[in-house]
mmCIF file of C-alpha atoms in Angstrom:
data_model
loop_
_atom_site.group_PDB
_atom_site.id
_atom_site.type_symbol
_atom_site.label_atom_id
_atom_site.label_comp_id
_atom_site.label_asym_id
_atom_site.label_seq_id
_atom_site.Cartn_x
_atom_site.Cartn_y
_atom_site.Cartn_z
ATOM 1 C CA UNK A 21 -14.527 43.403 -31.829
ATOM 2 C CA UNK A 22 -14.159 46.769 -30.154
ATOM 3 C CA UNK A 23 -17.397 48.372 -31.402
ATOM 4 C CA UNK A 24 -20.093 50.011 -29.267
ATOM 5 C CA UNK A 25 -22.580 47.176 -29.733
ATOM 6 C CA UNK A 26 -24.640 46.559 -26.571
ATOM 7 C CA UNK A 27 -27.350 44.161 -27.769
ATOM 8 C CA UNK A 28 -26.694 41.332 -30.204
ATOM 9 C CA UNK A 29 -29.143 38.990 -31.896
ATOM 10 C CA UNK A 30 -27.379 36.246 -33.839
ATOM 11 C CA UNK A 31 -29.591 34.901 -36.615
ATOM 12 C CA UNK A 32 -30.714 31.288 -36.967
ATOM 13 C CA UNK A 33 -28.491 29.314 -39.293
ATOM 14 C CA UNK A 34 -25.245 30.639 -37.821
ATOM 15 C CA UNK A 35 -23.205 27.698 -36.484
ATOM 16 C CA UNK A 36 -20.073 29.409 -35.206
ATOM 17 C CA UNK A 37 -18.908 32.618 -33.534
ATOM 18 C CA UNK A 38 -15.508 33.626 -34.870
ATOM 19 C CA UNK A 39 -12.473 34.361 -32.663
ATOM 20 C CA UNK A 40 -12.591 37.770 -30.901
ATOM 21 C CA UNK A 41 -15.928 38.410 -32.647
ATOM 22 C CA UNK A 42 -17.330 40.581 -29.837
ATOM 23 C CA UNK A 43 -14.086 41.295 -27.975
ATOM 24 C CA UNK A 44 -14.056 44.577 -26.031
ATOM 25 C CA UNK A 45 -17.711 45.311 -26.868
ATOM 26 C CA UNK A 46 -19.943 46.811 -24.133
ATOM 27 C CA UNK A 47 -22.438 43.979 -24.551
ATOM 28 C CA UNK A 48 -25.309 43.753 -22.102
ATOM 29 C CA UNK A 49 -27.523 41.226 -23.929
ATOM 30 C CA UNK A 50 -26.752 38.380 -26.348
ATOM 31 C CA UNK A 51 -29.341 36.204 -28.087
ATOM 32 C CA UNK A 52 -27.882 33.085 -29.680
ATOM 33 C CA UNK A 53 -29.554 30.754 -32.217
ATOM 34 C CA UNK A 54 -30.280 27.039 -31.714
ATOM 35 C CA UNK A 55 -28.093 26.319 -34.750
ATOM 36 C CA UNK A 56 -24.936 27.527 -32.957
ATOM 37 C CA UNK A 57 -22.455 24.753 -32.142
ATOM 38 C CA UNK A 58 -19.116 26.453 -31.534
ATOM 39 C CA UNK A 59 -17.891 29.598 -29.785
ATOM 40 C CA UNK A 60 -14.318 30.257 -30.870
ATOM 41 C CA UNK A 61 -11.397 31.643 -28.876
ATOM 42 C CA UNK A 62 -11.856 34.980 -27.105
ATOM 43 C CA UNK A 63 -15.244 35.584 -28.729
ATOM 44 C CA UNK A 64 -16.410 37.650 -25.728
ATOM 45 C CA UNK A 65 -12.989 38.744 -24.497
ATOM 46 C CA UNK A 66 -13.158 41.703 -22.111
ATOM 47 C CA UNK A 67 -16.902 42.264 -22.425
ATOM 48 C CA UNK A 68 -16.986 44.077 -19.113
ATOM 49 C CA UNK A 69 -20.738 44.752 -19.005
ATOM 50 C CA UNK A 70 -21.921 41.252 -19.900
ATOM 51 C CA UNK A 71 -23.890 39.976 -16.900
ATOM 52 C CA UNK A 72 -25.534 36.885 -18.335
ATOM 53 C CA UNK A 73 -25.567 34.776 -21.440
ATOM 54 C CA UNK A 74 -27.621 31.677 -22.218
ATOM 55 C CA UNK A 75 -26.177 29.141 -24.592
ATOM 56 C CA UNK A 76 -28.336 26.893 -26.766
ATOM 57 C CA UNK A 77 -28.034 23.165 -26.067
ATOM 58 C CA UNK A 78 -26.309 22.781 -29.424
ATOM 59 C CA UNK A 79 -23.121 24.422 -28.097
ATOM 60 C CA UNK A 80 -20.783 21.812 -26.621
ATOM 61 C CA UNK A 81 -17.372 23.514 -26.672
ATOM 62 C CA UNK A 82 -16.111 26.826 -25.332
ATOM 63 C CA UNK A 83 -12.928 28.120 -26.965
ATOM 64 C CA UNK A 84 -9.805 29.388 -25.295
ATOM 65 C CA UNK A 85 -10.237 32.668 -23.447
ATOM 66 C CA UNK A 86 -13.847 32.930 -24.568
ATOM 67 C CA UNK A 87 -14.815 35.205 -21.633
ATOM 68 C CA UNK A 88 -11.267 35.970 -20.556
ATOM 69 C CA UNK A 89 -10.058 39.142 -18.922
ATOM 70 C CA UNK A 90 -12.626 41.615 -17.871
ATOM 71 C CA UNK A 91 -15.967 39.775 -17.893
ATOM 72 C CA UNK A 92 -16.248 40.423 -14.155
ATOM 73 C CA UNK A 93 -19.944 41.208 -14.350
ATOM 74 C CA UNK A 94 -20.515 37.590 -15.430
ATOM 75 C CA UNK A 95 -21.126 35.984 -12.022
ATOM 76 C CA UNK A 96 -23.185 32.951 -13.096
ATOM 77 C CA UNK A 97 -23.072 30.542 -15.998
ATOM 78 C CA UNK A 98 -25.136 27.523 -17.044
ATOM 79 C CA UNK A 99 -22.833 24.785 -18.351
ATOM 80 C CA UNK A 100 -25.649 22.450 -19.461
ATOM 81 C CA UNK A 101 -24.616 20.495 -22.537
ATOM 82 C CA UNK A 102 -20.992 21.696 -22.475
ATOM 83 C CA UNK A 103 -18.350 18.962 -22.880
ATOM 84 C CA UNK A 104 -15.153 21.015 -23.079
ATOM 85 C CA UNK A 105 -14.053 24.318 -21.542
ATOM 86 C CA UNK A 106 -10.974 25.844 -23.157
ATOM 87 C CA UNK A 107 -7.915 27.232 -21.425
ATOM 88 C CA UNK A 108 -8.394 30.648 -19.806
ATOM 89 C CA UNK A 109 -12.083 30.497 -20.806
ATOM 90 C CA UNK A 110 -13.312 32.139 -17.578
ATOM 91 C CA UNK A 111 -10.062 33.641 -16.374
ATOM 92 C CA UNK A 112 -10.560 36.900 -14.494
ATOM 93 C CA UNK A 113 -14.361 36.618 -14.682
ATOM 94 C CA UNK A 114 -16.921 37.086 -11.900
ATOM 95 C CA UNK A 115 -17.962 33.408 -11.739
ATOM 96 C CA UNK A 116 -18.478 32.518 -8.058
ATOM 97 C CA UNK A 117 -19.844 28.959 -7.970
ATOM 98 C CA UNK A 118 -18.798 26.037 -10.158
ATOM 99 C CA UNK A 119 -21.492 23.402 -10.655
ATOM 100 C CA UNK A 120 -20.532 21.352 -13.699
ATOM 101 C CA UNK A 121 -22.854 18.745 -15.213
ATOM 102 C CA UNK A 122 -21.550 15.262 -16.007
ATOM 103 C CA UNK A 123 -21.297 16.223 -19.679
ATOM 104 C CA UNK A 124 -18.231 18.352 -18.957
ATOM 105 C CA UNK A 125 -15.170 16.145 -19.407
ATOM 106 C CA UNK A 126 -12.326 18.573 -20.092
ATOM 107 C CA UNK A 127 -11.031 21.772 -18.506
ATOM 108 C CA UNK A 128 -8.196 23.746 -20.083
ATOM 109 C CA UNK A 129 -5.262 25.239 -18.206
ATOM 110 C CA UNK A 130 -6.127 28.392 -16.250
ATOM 111 C CA UNK A 131 -9.799 27.940 -17.209
ATOM 112 C CA UNK A 132 -10.969 29.732 -14.030
ATOM 113 C CA UNK A 133 -7.720 31.303 -12.871
ATOM 114 C CA UNK A 134 -7.978 34.626 -11.063
ATOM 115 C CA UNK A 135 -11.771 34.481 -11.225
ATOM 116 C CA UNK A 136 -14.102 35.269 -8.315
ATOM 117 C CA UNK A 137 -14.702 31.528 -7.828
ATOM 118 C CA UNK A 138 -15.493 30.705 -4.182
ATOM 119 C CA UNK A 139 -17.101 27.264 -4.201
ATOM 120 C CA UNK A 140 -16.947 24.041 -6.190
ATOM 121 C CA UNK A 141 -20.238 22.192 -6.013
ATOM 122 C CA UNK A 142 -19.518 19.656 -8.732
ATOM 123 C CA UNK A 143 -16.704 18.860 -11.166
ATOM 124 C CA UNK A 144 -19.111 16.920 -13.372
ATOM 125 C CA UNK A 145 -17.283 14.380 -15.528
ATOM 126 C CA UNK A 146 -13.871 16.038 -15.184
ATOM 127 C CA UNK A 147 -11.047 13.610 -14.348
ATOM 128 C CA UNK A 148 -8.105 16.030 -14.584
ATOM 129 C CA UNK A 149 -7.576 19.444 -13.035
ATOM 130 C CA UNK A 150 -4.919 21.049 -15.263
ATOM 131 C CA UNK A 151 -2.193 23.480 -14.241
ATOM 132 C CA UNK A 152 -3.442 26.801 -12.842
ATOM 133 C CA UNK A 153 -7.092 25.889 -13.425
ATOM 134 C CA UNK A 154 -8.079 27.404 -10.049
ATOM 135 C CA UNK A 155 -4.981 29.539 -9.425
ATOM 136 C CA UNK A 156 -5.555 32.825 -7.602
ATOM 137 C CA UNK A 157 -9.230 31.996 -6.945
ATOM 138 C CA UNK A 158 -11.141 32.438 -3.658
ATOM 139 C CA UNK A 159 -11.871 28.705 -3.180
ATOM 140 C CA UNK A 160 -11.373 27.857 0.496
ATOM 141 C CA UNK A 161 -12.141 24.125 0.744
ATOM 142 C CA UNK A 162 -11.677 21.163 -1.553
ATOM 143 C CA UNK A 163 -12.489 17.476 -1.120
ATOM 144 C CA UNK A 164 -10.459 15.287 -3.461
ATOM 145 C CA UNK A 165 -12.708 12.670 -5.092
ATOM 146 C CA UNK A 166 -11.544 9.231 -6.152
ATOM 147 C CA UNK A 167 -9.955 9.093 -9.599
ATOM 148 C CA UNK A 168 -9.216 12.813 -9.948
ATOM 149 C CA UNK A 169 -5.753 13.798 -11.193
ATOM 150 C CA UNK A 170 -4.572 17.207 -9.970
ATOM 151 C CA UNK A 171 -1.822 18.709 -12.110
ATOM 152 C CA UNK A 172 1.020 20.763 -10.604
ATOM 153 C CA UNK A 173 -0.130 24.225 -9.556
ATOM 154 C CA UNK A 174 -3.851 23.611 -10.079
ATOM 155 C CA UNK A 175 -4.678 25.665 -6.946
ATOM 156 C CA UNK A 176 -1.554 27.820 -6.869
ATOM 157 C CA UNK A 177 -1.845 31.022 -4.822
ATOM 158 C CA UNK A 178 -5.554 30.416 -4.230
ATOM 159 C CA UNK A 179 -7.356 31.127 -0.932
ATOM 160 C CA UNK A 180 -7.538 27.373 -0.227
ATOM 161 C CA UNK A 181 -7.577 26.685 3.522
ATOM 162 C CA UNK A 182 -8.693 23.064 3.840
ATOM 163 C CA UNK A 183 -8.083 19.913 1.782
ATOM 164 C CA UNK A 184 -9.510 16.483 2.511
ATOM 165 C CA UNK A 185 -9.102 13.204 0.630
ATOM 166 C CA UNK A 186 -12.102 11.055 -0.172
ATOM 167 C CA UNK A 187 -12.444 7.290 0.211
ATOM 168 C CA UNK A 188 -10.002 5.262 -1.933
ATOM 169 C CA UNK A 189 -7.869 8.280 -2.868
ATOM 170 C CA UNK A 190 -4.374 6.783 -2.801
ATOM 171 C CA UNK A 191 -2.060 9.688 -3.569
ATOM 172 C CA UNK A 192 -1.588 13.418 -3.567
ATOM 173 C CA UNK A 193 -0.322 14.232 -7.048
ATOM 174 C CA UNK A 194 2.947 16.035 -7.748
ATOM 175 C CA UNK A 195 2.646 19.761 -7.097
ATOM 176 C CA UNK A 196 -1.099 19.495 -6.472
ATOM 177 C CA UNK A 197 -1.220 22.146 -3.731
ATOM 178 C CA UNK A 198 2.101 23.900 -4.102
ATOM 179 C CA UNK A 199 2.112 27.579 -3.159
ATOM 180 C CA UNK A 200 -1.250 27.386 -1.383
ATOM 181 C CA UNK A 201 -0.086 29.963 1.139
ATOM 182 C CA UNK A 202 -3.331 29.999 3.149
ATOM 183 C CA UNK A 203 -3.711 26.231 3.525
ATOM 184 C CA UNK A 204 -3.990 25.331 7.224
ATOM 185 C CA UNK A 205 -5.689 21.922 7.253
ATOM 186 C CA UNK A 206 -4.975 18.686 5.348
ATOM 187 C CA UNK A 207 -6.963 15.571 6.195
ATOM 188 C CA UNK A 208 -5.543 12.364 4.708
ATOM 189 C CA UNK A 209 -7.520 9.135 4.664
ATOM 190 C CA UNK A 210 -6.153 5.699 5.549
ATOM 191 C CA UNK A 211 -5.720 4.794 1.875
ATOM 192 C CA UNK A 212 -3.028 7.354 1.061
ATOM 193 C CA UNK A 213 0.234 5.668 0.074
ATOM 194 C CA UNK A 214 2.072 8.491 -1.696
ATOM 195 C CA UNK A 215 2.532 12.230 -1.315
ATOM 196 C CA UNK A 216 4.020 13.466 -4.570
ATOM 197 C CA UNK A 217 6.952 15.720 -5.391
ATOM 198 C CA UNK A 218 6.288 19.360 -4.452
ATOM 199 C CA UNK A 219 2.769 18.405 -3.310
ATOM 200 C CA UNK A 220 2.642 20.951 -0.463
ATOM 201 C CA UNK A 221 5.706 22.981 -1.340
ATOM 202 C CA UNK A 222 5.685 26.503 0.116
ATOM 203 C CA UNK A 223 2.416 25.947 2.008
ATOM 204 C CA UNK A 224 3.639 28.337 4.652
ATOM 205 C CA UNK A 225 0.459 28.383 6.787
ATOM 206 C CA UNK A 226 0.372 24.577 7.115
ATOM 207 C CA UNK A 227 1.757 24.007 10.609
ATOM 208 C CA UNK A 228 0.755 20.382 11.195
ATOM 209 C CA UNK A 229 -0.289 17.232 9.379
ATOM 210 C CA UNK A 230 -1.114 13.704 10.510
ATOM 211 C CA UNK A 231 0.325 11.019 8.247
ATOM 212 C CA UNK A 232 -1.750 7.828 8.008
ATOM 213 C CA UNK A 233 -0.056 4.489 8.608
ATOM 214 C CA UNK A 234 -0.761 3.615 4.987
ATOM 215 C CA UNK A 235 1.814 6.176 3.780
ATOM 216 C CA UNK A 236 4.751 4.628 1.927
ATOM 217 C CA UNK A 237 6.378 7.426 -0.057
ATOM 218 C CA UNK A 238 7.011 11.149 0.493
ATOM 219 C CA UNK A 239 8.236 12.843 -2.685
ATOM 220 C CA UNK A 240 11.038 15.285 -3.425
ATOM 221 C CA UNK A 241 10.373 18.762 -2.016
ATOM 222 C CA UNK A 242 6.935 17.548 -0.845
ATOM 223 C CA UNK A 243 6.858 19.985 2.119
ATOM 224 C CA UNK A 244 9.760 22.202 1.117
ATOM 225 C CA UNK A 245 9.617 25.569 2.970
ATOM 226 C CA UNK A 246 6.239 24.645 4.470
ATOM 227 C CA UNK A 247 5.028 25.933 7.836
ATOM 228 C CA UNK A 248 5.171 22.518 9.574
ATOM 229 C CA UNK A 249 6.393 22.833 13.157
ATOM 230 C CA UNK A 250 6.239 19.212 14.326
ATOM 231 C CA UNK A 251 6.109 15.881 12.571
ATOM 232 C CA UNK A 252 5.727 12.154 13.211
ATOM 233 C CA UNK A 253 6.870 9.904 10.365
ATOM 234 C CA UNK A 254 5.043 6.533 10.574
ATOM 235 C CA UNK A 255 6.893 3.232 10.276
ATOM 236 C CA UNK A 256 5.259 2.494 6.927
ATOM 237 C CA UNK A 257 7.292 5.162 5.118
ATOM 238 C CA UNK A 258 9.850 3.443 2.897
ATOM 239 C CA UNK A 259 10.925 6.369 0.753
ATOM 240 C CA UNK A 260 11.586 9.983 1.683
ATOM 241 C CA UNK A 261 12.539 12.247 -1.185
ATOM 242 C CA UNK A 262 15.252 14.807 -1.696
ATOM 243 C CA UNK A 263 14.656 17.963 0.385
ATOM 244 C CA UNK A 264 11.231 16.605 1.356
ATOM 245 C CA UNK A 265 10.971 18.896 4.418
ATOM 246 C CA UNK A 266 13.922 21.196 3.812
ATOM 247 C CA UNK A 267 13.528 24.806 4.874
ATOM 248 C CA UNK A 268 10.333 24.111 6.801
ATOM 249 C CA UNK A 269 9.582 25.478 10.276
ATOM 250 C CA UNK A 270 10.048 22.116 12.024
ATOM 251 C CA UNK A 271 11.293 22.108 15.610
ATOM 252 C CA UNK A 272 10.284 18.544 16.599
ATOM 253 C CA UNK A 273 10.649 15.466 14.369
ATOM 254 C CA UNK A 274 9.955 11.886 15.469
ATOM 255 C CA UNK A 275 10.658 9.010 13.106
ATOM 256 C CA UNK A 276 8.907 5.817 14.200
ATOM 257 C CA UNK A 277 10.873 2.561 14.412
ATOM 258 C CA UNK A 278 10.655 0.740 11.091
ATOM 259 C CA UNK A 279 11.673 3.641 8.849
ATOM 260 C CA UNK A 280 14.981 2.790 7.163
ATOM 261 C CA UNK A 281 15.860 5.785 4.974
ATOM 262 C CA UNK A 282 16.124 9.568 5.122
ATOM 263 C CA UNK A 283 16.405 11.258 1.714
ATOM 264 C CA UNK A 284 19.182 13.591 0.617
ATOM 265 C CA UNK A 285 18.892 16.936 2.448
ATOM 266 C CA UNK A 286 15.435 15.760 3.661
ATOM 267 C CA UNK A 287 15.426 18.088 6.692
ATOM 268 C CA UNK A 288 18.055 20.593 5.575
ATOM 269 C CA UNK A 289 17.679 23.919 7.303
ATOM 270 C CA UNK A 290 15.272 22.595 9.953
ATOM 271 C CA UNK A 291 16.148 23.914 13.419
ATOM 272 C CA UNK A 292 14.819 20.831 15.175
ATOM 273 C CA UNK A 293 15.257 18.039 17.665
ATOM 274 C CA UNK A 294 15.201 14.707 15.824
ATOM 275 C CA UNK A 295 14.124 11.486 17.535
ATOM 276 C CA UNK A 296 15.410 8.718 15.278
ATOM 277 C CA UNK A 297 15.076 4.907 15.519
ATOM 278 C CA UNK A 298 17.568 2.028 15.377
ATOM 279 C CA UNK A 299 15.895 0.879 12.144
ATOM 280 C CA UNK A 300 17.265 3.920 10.320
ATOM 281 C CA UNK A 301 20.218 2.515 8.376
ATOM 282 C CA UNK A 302 20.475 4.761 5.319
ATOM 283 C CA UNK A 303 21.210 8.420 5.864
ATOM 284 C CA UNK A 304 21.157 10.340 2.598
ATOM 285 C CA UNK A 305 23.432 13.280 1.854
ATOM 286 C CA UNK A 306 23.303 15.662 4.796
ATOM 287 C CA UNK A 307 19.664 14.825 5.638
ATOM 288 C CA UNK A 308 19.721 17.015 8.766
ATOM 289 C CA UNK A 309 21.944 19.360 10.725
ATOM 290 C CA UNK A 310 22.903 21.443 7.715
ATOM 291 C CA UNK A 311 21.425 24.133 5.534
ATOM 292 C CA UNK A 312 21.435 23.345 1.826
ATOM 293 C CA UNK A 313 21.184 25.714 -1.115
ATOM 294 C CA UNK A 314 21.007 24.662 -4.750
ATOM 295 C CA UNK A 315 22.407 26.446 -7.777
ATOM 296 C CA UNK A 316 22.456 24.822 -11.219
ATOM 297 C CA UNK A 317 22.286 21.392 -9.654
ATOM 298 C CA UNK A 318 25.116 22.035 -7.200
ATOM 299 C CA UNK A 319 24.299 21.943 -3.485
ATOM 300 C CA UNK A 320 26.191 23.994 -0.906
ATOM 301 C CA UNK A 321 25.805 22.980 2.739
ATOM 302 C CA UNK A 322 26.584 24.727 6.013
ATOM 303 C CA UNK A 323 26.504 23.162 9.455
ATOM 304 C CA UNK A 324 23.796 24.287 11.900
ATOM 305 C CA UNK A 325 24.404 24.761 15.631
ATOM 306 C CA UNK A 326 20.869 24.248 16.979
ATOM 307 C CA UNK A 327 20.074 20.685 15.875
ATOM 308 C CA UNK A 328 19.910 17.748 18.287
ATOM 309 C CA UNK A 329 19.763 14.046 17.440
ATOM 310 C CA UNK A 330 18.206 11.650 19.967
ATOM 311 C CA UNK A 331 18.696 7.984 19.071
ATOM 312 C CA UNK A 332 19.872 4.578 20.317
ATOM 313 C CA UNK A 333 23.569 4.492 21.174
ATOM 314 C CA UNK A 334 24.594 2.064 18.424
ATOM 315 C CA UNK A 335 22.427 3.602 15.716
ATOM 316 C CA UNK A 336 23.396 5.016 12.363
ATOM 317 C CA UNK A 337 21.806 8.290 13.464
ATOM 318 C CA UNK A 338 24.258 8.673 16.377
ATOM 319 C CA UNK A 339 27.174 7.711 14.126
ATOM 320 C CA UNK A 340 26.051 10.448 11.715
ATOM 321 C CA UNK A 341 25.729 12.993 14.542
ATOM 322 C CA UNK A 342 29.229 12.227 15.843
ATOM 323 C CA UNK A 343 30.752 12.292 12.381
ATOM 324 C CA UNK A 344 29.287 15.720 11.695
ATOM 325 C CA UNK A 345 29.835 17.147 15.171
ATOM 326 C CA UNK A 346 26.124 17.596 15.876
ATOM 327 C CA UNK A 347 24.551 17.672 19.343
ATOM 328 C CA UNK A 348 23.220 14.280 20.332
ATOM 329 C CA UNK A 349 21.669 12.343 23.199
ATOM 330 C CA UNK A 350 21.805 8.561 23.320
ATOM 331 C CA UNK A 351 19.285 6.063 24.659
ATOM 332 C CA UNK A 352 19.552 2.319 25.061
ATOM 333 C CA UNK A 353 18.767 0.343 21.889
ATOM 334 C CA UNK A 354 15.901 -1.444 23.655
ATOM 335 C CA UNK A 355 14.154 1.795 24.580
ATOM 336 C CA UNK A 356 11.177 2.687 22.440
ATOM 337 C CA UNK A 357 10.389 6.022 24.061
ATOM 338 C CA UNK A 358 12.503 9.111 24.373
ATOM 339 C CA UNK A 359 11.952 10.284 27.937
ATOM 340 C CA UNK A 360 14.654 12.302 29.657
ATOM 341 C CA UNK A 361 15.431 9.508 32.148
ATOM 342 C CA UNK A 362 16.419 7.199 29.283
ATOM 343 C CA UNK A 363 19.247 9.443 28.070
ATOM 344 C CA UNK A 364 22.592 7.769 28.637
ATOM 345 C CA UNK A 365 24.643 10.702 27.364
ATOM 346 C CA UNK A 366 23.752 14.327 27.100
ATOM 347 C CA UNK A 367 26.396 16.372 25.337
ATOM 348 C CA UNK A 368 28.455 16.352 22.171
ATOM 349 C CA UNK A 369 31.309 13.901 22.340
ATOM 350 C CA UNK A 370 30.159 11.953 25.395
ATOM 351 C CA UNK A 371 30.778 8.260 25.221
#
């Protein structure tokens, strides 16, 4: 690598390109033989002038970092015949559209990270999106197909704005869209039962989301420090994880009758009005009304002054509010709505 070679003709009979073979070369044209089967790691690393390369059908695997770091002139690539794309293979390249054939089964971590990628037309035969595979890319929309596993951080810090789940998609995987700071729209189908740990953590532009009535579980830190401003938790939710919505921008939270549990510190740091049902019988550790900060597994809490609990008079929620000296308003246990005229008491300590 590192020579001034601009045009390369690899002779017939060669089966493999060695690691870093043409790294840092100012290549503009590469002719590869039909006998070639393998391109090793970083073979074309930082070939900044390489605009196109055609692989023979005999090549099925691309090594780690094969076009990594600097191949920004490479804006298109034909993946025909490829079965495996190594980690960081196209990182920091100029690839703009991803249209994988069904032969491609495996993508390595960070395979397209920080590339110019804008659109995904097809994921081919890929069943797993590994960590950082599309991190820092310009992808704006993504429809989750059935059977796809999305590893934590797969789209981290990308330009992703909209996510939708396809038919029969039943969960959002742990950390799938964490740190997608531009994400504004999430459409969940009626098959979703679980939103994983850290799934939308730090999605600061996400101000609203509609939970389907199929939802059963919301994971730990699922919407931690997100931009959510209002929320309705459906009665199907049976589990709400630790700090699920902590530090988010919530000002209005309604929990539908039927929900029984709030997780530890679930709404810590949320300056909100909480409308809570009689069915709520298990309040985790300081689920609301307090800020919570963690350090080496230890949690420090501080009481908040701008949180209000609205709930039936005999509910666990009102007991919790009184015990922790939070503002509360009580309604009759038979009331299912939360209109002003149903309030029996209006200030801290009444009743």
